[in-house]
XYZ file of C-alpha atoms in Angstrom:
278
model
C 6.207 4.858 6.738
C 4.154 3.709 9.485
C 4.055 3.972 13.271
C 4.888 0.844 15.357
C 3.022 1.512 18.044
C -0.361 1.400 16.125
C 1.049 -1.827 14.119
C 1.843 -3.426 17.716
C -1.652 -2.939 19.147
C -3.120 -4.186 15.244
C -0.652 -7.203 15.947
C -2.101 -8.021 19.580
C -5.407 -8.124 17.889
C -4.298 -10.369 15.207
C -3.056 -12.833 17.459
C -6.131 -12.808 19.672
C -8.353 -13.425 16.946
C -6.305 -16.491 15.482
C -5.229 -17.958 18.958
C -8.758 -18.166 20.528
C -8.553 -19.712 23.928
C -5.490 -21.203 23.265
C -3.662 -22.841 20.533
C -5.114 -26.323 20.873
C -2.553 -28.111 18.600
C 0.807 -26.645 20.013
C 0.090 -27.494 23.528
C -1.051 -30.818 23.185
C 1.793 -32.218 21.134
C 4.619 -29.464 21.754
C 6.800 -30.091 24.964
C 6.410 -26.594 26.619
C 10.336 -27.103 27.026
C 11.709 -27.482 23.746
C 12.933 -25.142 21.940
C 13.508 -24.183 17.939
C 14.998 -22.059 15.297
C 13.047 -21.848 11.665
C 14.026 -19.894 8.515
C 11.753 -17.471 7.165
C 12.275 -18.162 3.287
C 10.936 -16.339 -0.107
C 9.609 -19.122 -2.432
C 9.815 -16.731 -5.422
C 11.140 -13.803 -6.238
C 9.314 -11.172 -4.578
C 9.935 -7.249 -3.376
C 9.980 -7.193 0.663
C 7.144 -5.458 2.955
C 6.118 -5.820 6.334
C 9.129 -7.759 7.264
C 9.583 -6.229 10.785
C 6.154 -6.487 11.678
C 6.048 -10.309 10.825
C 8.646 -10.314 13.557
C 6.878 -8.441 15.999
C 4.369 -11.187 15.605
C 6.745 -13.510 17.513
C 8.337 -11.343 19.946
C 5.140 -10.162 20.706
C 3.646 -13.165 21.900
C 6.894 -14.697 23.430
C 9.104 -11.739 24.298
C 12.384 -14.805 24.788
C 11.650 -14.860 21.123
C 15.147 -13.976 19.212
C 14.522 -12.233 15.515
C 17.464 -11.558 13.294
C 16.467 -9.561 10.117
C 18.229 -10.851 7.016
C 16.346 -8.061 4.736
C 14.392 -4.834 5.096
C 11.620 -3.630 3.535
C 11.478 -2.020 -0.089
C 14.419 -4.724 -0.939
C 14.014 -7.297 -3.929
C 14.907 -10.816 -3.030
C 15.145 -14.074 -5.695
C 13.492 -17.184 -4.872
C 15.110 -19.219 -1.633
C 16.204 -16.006 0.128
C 15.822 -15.963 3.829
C 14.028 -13.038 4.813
C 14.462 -13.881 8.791
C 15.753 -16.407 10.941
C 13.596 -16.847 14.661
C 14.590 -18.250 17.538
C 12.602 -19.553 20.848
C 10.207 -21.702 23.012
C 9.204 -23.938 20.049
C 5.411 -23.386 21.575
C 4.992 -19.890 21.072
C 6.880 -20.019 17.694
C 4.183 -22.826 15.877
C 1.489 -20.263 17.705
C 2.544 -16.819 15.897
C 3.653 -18.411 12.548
C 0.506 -18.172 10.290
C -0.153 -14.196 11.806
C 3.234 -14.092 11.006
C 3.420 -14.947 7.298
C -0.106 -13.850 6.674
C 0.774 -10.195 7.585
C 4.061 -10.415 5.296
C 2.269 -12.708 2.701
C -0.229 -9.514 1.777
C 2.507 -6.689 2.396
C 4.464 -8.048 0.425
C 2.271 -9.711 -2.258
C 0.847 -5.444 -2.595
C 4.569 -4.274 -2.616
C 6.034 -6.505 -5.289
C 2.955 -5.594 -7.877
C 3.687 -2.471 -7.230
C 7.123 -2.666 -8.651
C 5.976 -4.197 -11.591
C 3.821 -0.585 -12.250
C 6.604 1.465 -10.803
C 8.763 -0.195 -13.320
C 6.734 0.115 -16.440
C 6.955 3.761 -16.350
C 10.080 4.468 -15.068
C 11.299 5.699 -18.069
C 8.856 8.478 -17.363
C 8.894 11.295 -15.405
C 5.296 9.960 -14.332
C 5.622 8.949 -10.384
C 2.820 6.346 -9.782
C 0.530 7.303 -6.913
C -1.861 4.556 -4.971
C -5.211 5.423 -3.603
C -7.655 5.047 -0.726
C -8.909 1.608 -2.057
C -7.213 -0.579 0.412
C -9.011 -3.057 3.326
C -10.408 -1.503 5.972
C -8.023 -1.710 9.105
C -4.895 -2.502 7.191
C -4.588 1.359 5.365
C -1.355 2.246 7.138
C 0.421 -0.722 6.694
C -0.937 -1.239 3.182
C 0.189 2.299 1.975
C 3.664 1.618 3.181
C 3.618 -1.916 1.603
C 2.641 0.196 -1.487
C 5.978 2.797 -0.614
C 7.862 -0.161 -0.654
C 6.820 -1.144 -4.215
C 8.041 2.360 -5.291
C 4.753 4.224 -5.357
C 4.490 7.335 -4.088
C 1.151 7.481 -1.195
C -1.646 9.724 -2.712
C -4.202 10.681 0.386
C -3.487 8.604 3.808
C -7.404 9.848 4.804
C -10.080 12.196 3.880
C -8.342 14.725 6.246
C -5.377 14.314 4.087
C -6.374 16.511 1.398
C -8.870 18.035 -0.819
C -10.614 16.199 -3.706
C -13.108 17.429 -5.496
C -14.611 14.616 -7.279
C -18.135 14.659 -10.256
C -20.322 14.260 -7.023
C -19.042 17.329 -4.821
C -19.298 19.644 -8.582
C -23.034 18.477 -9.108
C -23.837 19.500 -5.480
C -21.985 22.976 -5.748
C -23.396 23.800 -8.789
C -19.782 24.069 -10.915
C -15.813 23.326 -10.856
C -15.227 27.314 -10.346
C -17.493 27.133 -7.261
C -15.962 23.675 -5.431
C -13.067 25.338 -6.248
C -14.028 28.921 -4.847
C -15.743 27.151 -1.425
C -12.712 25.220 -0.479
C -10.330 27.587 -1.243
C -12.143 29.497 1.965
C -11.535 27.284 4.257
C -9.064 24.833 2.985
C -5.758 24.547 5.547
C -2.861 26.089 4.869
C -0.567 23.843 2.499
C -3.786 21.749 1.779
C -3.687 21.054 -2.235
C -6.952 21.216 -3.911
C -7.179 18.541 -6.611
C -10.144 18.483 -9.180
C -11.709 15.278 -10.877
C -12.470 15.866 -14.656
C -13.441 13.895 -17.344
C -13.470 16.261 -20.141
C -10.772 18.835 -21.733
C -13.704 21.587 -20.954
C -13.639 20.790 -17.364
C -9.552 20.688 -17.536
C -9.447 24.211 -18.403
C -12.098 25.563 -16.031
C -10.624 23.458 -13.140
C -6.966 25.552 -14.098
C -8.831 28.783 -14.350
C -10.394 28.195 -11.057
C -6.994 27.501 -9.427
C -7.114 23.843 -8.852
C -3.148 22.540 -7.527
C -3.577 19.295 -8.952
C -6.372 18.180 -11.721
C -7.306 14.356 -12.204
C -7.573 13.492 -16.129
C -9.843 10.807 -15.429
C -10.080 7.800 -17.852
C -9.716 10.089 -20.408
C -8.528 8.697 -23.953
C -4.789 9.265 -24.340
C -5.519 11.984 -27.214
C -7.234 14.068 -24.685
C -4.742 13.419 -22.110
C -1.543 14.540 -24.063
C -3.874 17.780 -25.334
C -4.302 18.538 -21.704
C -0.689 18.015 -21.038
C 0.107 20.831 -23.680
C -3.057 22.798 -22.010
C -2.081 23.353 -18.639
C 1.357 23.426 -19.495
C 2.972 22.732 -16.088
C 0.591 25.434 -14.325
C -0.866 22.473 -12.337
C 0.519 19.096 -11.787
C -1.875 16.334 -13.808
C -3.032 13.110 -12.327
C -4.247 10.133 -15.060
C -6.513 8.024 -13.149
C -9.271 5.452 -13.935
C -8.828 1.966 -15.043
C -5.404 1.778 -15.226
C -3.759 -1.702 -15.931
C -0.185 -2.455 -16.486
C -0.596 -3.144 -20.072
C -1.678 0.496 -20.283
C 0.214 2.418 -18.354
C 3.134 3.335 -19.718
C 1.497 4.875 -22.663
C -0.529 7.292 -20.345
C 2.736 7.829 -18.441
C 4.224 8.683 -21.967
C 1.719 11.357 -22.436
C 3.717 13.612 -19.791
C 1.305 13.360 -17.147
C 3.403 14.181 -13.857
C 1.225 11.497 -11.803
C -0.456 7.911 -12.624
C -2.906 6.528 -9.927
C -4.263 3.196 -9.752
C -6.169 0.853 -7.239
C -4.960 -2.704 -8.780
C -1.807 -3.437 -6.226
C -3.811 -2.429 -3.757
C -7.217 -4.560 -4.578
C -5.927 -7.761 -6.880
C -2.281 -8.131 -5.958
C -2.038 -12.035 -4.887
C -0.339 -12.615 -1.264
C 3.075 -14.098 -2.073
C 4.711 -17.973 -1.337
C 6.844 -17.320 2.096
C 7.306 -19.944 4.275
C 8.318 -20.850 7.524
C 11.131 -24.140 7.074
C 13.618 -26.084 9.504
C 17.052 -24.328 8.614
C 18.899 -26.622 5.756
């Protein structure tokens, strides 16, 4: 779920901003001949992201650099498994590490919260949905950390689809006439999702033709009365606030989508390490 050329240039940059001039520490005290192997290793159980970019880190910088993938992304791994085993000038390994397991650290940290909300409503037919909230530079690699959590990517861009939020209705007057303007224009295929807050809004944003309508951190009463509303004419997105103490009771309300911003903004990186094999 993302393109490797655009994570190899993003990788080239990482590794110019960490390595400076050089990597002071590494050539002073590292013979330039020796050579090493290391053990990439989880230090808790975690769900897998970014894994193959991690190892582009090192072949990057030292193409002689050897990689062999013990796991792939989107897999679920108990504490003490070894996620990758690299081989090389022992140099240009010490010099990639911390791009390395910082870029895996965060994927990975993103992918295994998202499990936990993934699992939470599983017994739903709610699919959760991420957003656009991620850090700026890191979107495409943070979506498909977010893929590998088992989330489902709501808009990759602004070009990626229309949504009408309380801002674009004040400016346009009404729902019906957002609705009416982009349906002009809109690309072919384009869905046309409309923000509402209230049950009134939910039934003029179905009249108006809307694909998908947000129920927006609307009380669960509401939501489950819009449910029976729109009755499958458009699919329903529950948004706003959502935590993973609540969400499986909005995914019980028979919303077909939950969205929510907290794997994305709060999830903590997690413990990988870089260790001498045992």
């Amino acid at each position: 779920m993302y393109d490797r050329f655009s994570a190899l240039r993003m990788v080239d940059l990482w590794l110019a901003e960490d390595i400076g001039f050089f990597d002071l520490t590494a050539q002073l005290m590292i013979d330039p001949k020796a050579r090493a192997t290391f053990h990439m290793n989880a230090r808790e159980p975690i769900t897998v992201a970014g894994i193959e970019v991690a190892a582009a880190v090192f072949t990057r910088y030292e193409p002689s650099c050897q990689v062999e993938l013990k796991v792939e992304d989107g897999q679920a791994v108990d504490k003490g498994a070894v996620l990758m085993i690299v081989s090389g000038p022992a140099q240009a390994l010490l010099t990639a590490e911390r791009v390395a397991l910082n870029i895996v650290q965060r994927l990975s940290g993103i992918a295994t919260e998202t499990a936990k909300y993934a699992s939470a409503i599983a017994h739903t037919k709610a699919r959760l949905l991420d957003t656009r909230k991620t850090t700026p530079g890191l979107r495409m690699l943070e979506k498909h950390a977010s893929a590998c959590g088992g989330a489902l990517n709501h808009r990759l861009g602004l070009d990626n689809g229309v949504m009408l939020k309380d801002n674009h209705i004040a400016v346009c007057g009404s729902i019906s006439e957002a609705v009416r303007r982009a349906k002009l224009k809109v690309p072919a295929l384009t869905k046309i999702e409309v923000e509402c807050d209230r049950l009134e809004q939910v039934r003029e944003a179905l009249a108006a033709g809307a694909d998908v309508i947000m129920l927006d951190n609307m009380a669960i009463p509401a939501m489950r009365e819009a449910v029976l509303f729109v009755a499958g004419r458009a699919a329903l997105e529950a948004s706003g606030g959502i935590r993973l103490d609540t969400i499986a009771a909005i995914a019980e309300t028979g919303v077909d989508y939950v969205s929510t911003s907290r794997p994305l903004q709060s999830a903590p990186a997690v413990d990988i390490g870089l260790d001498e094999p045992r």
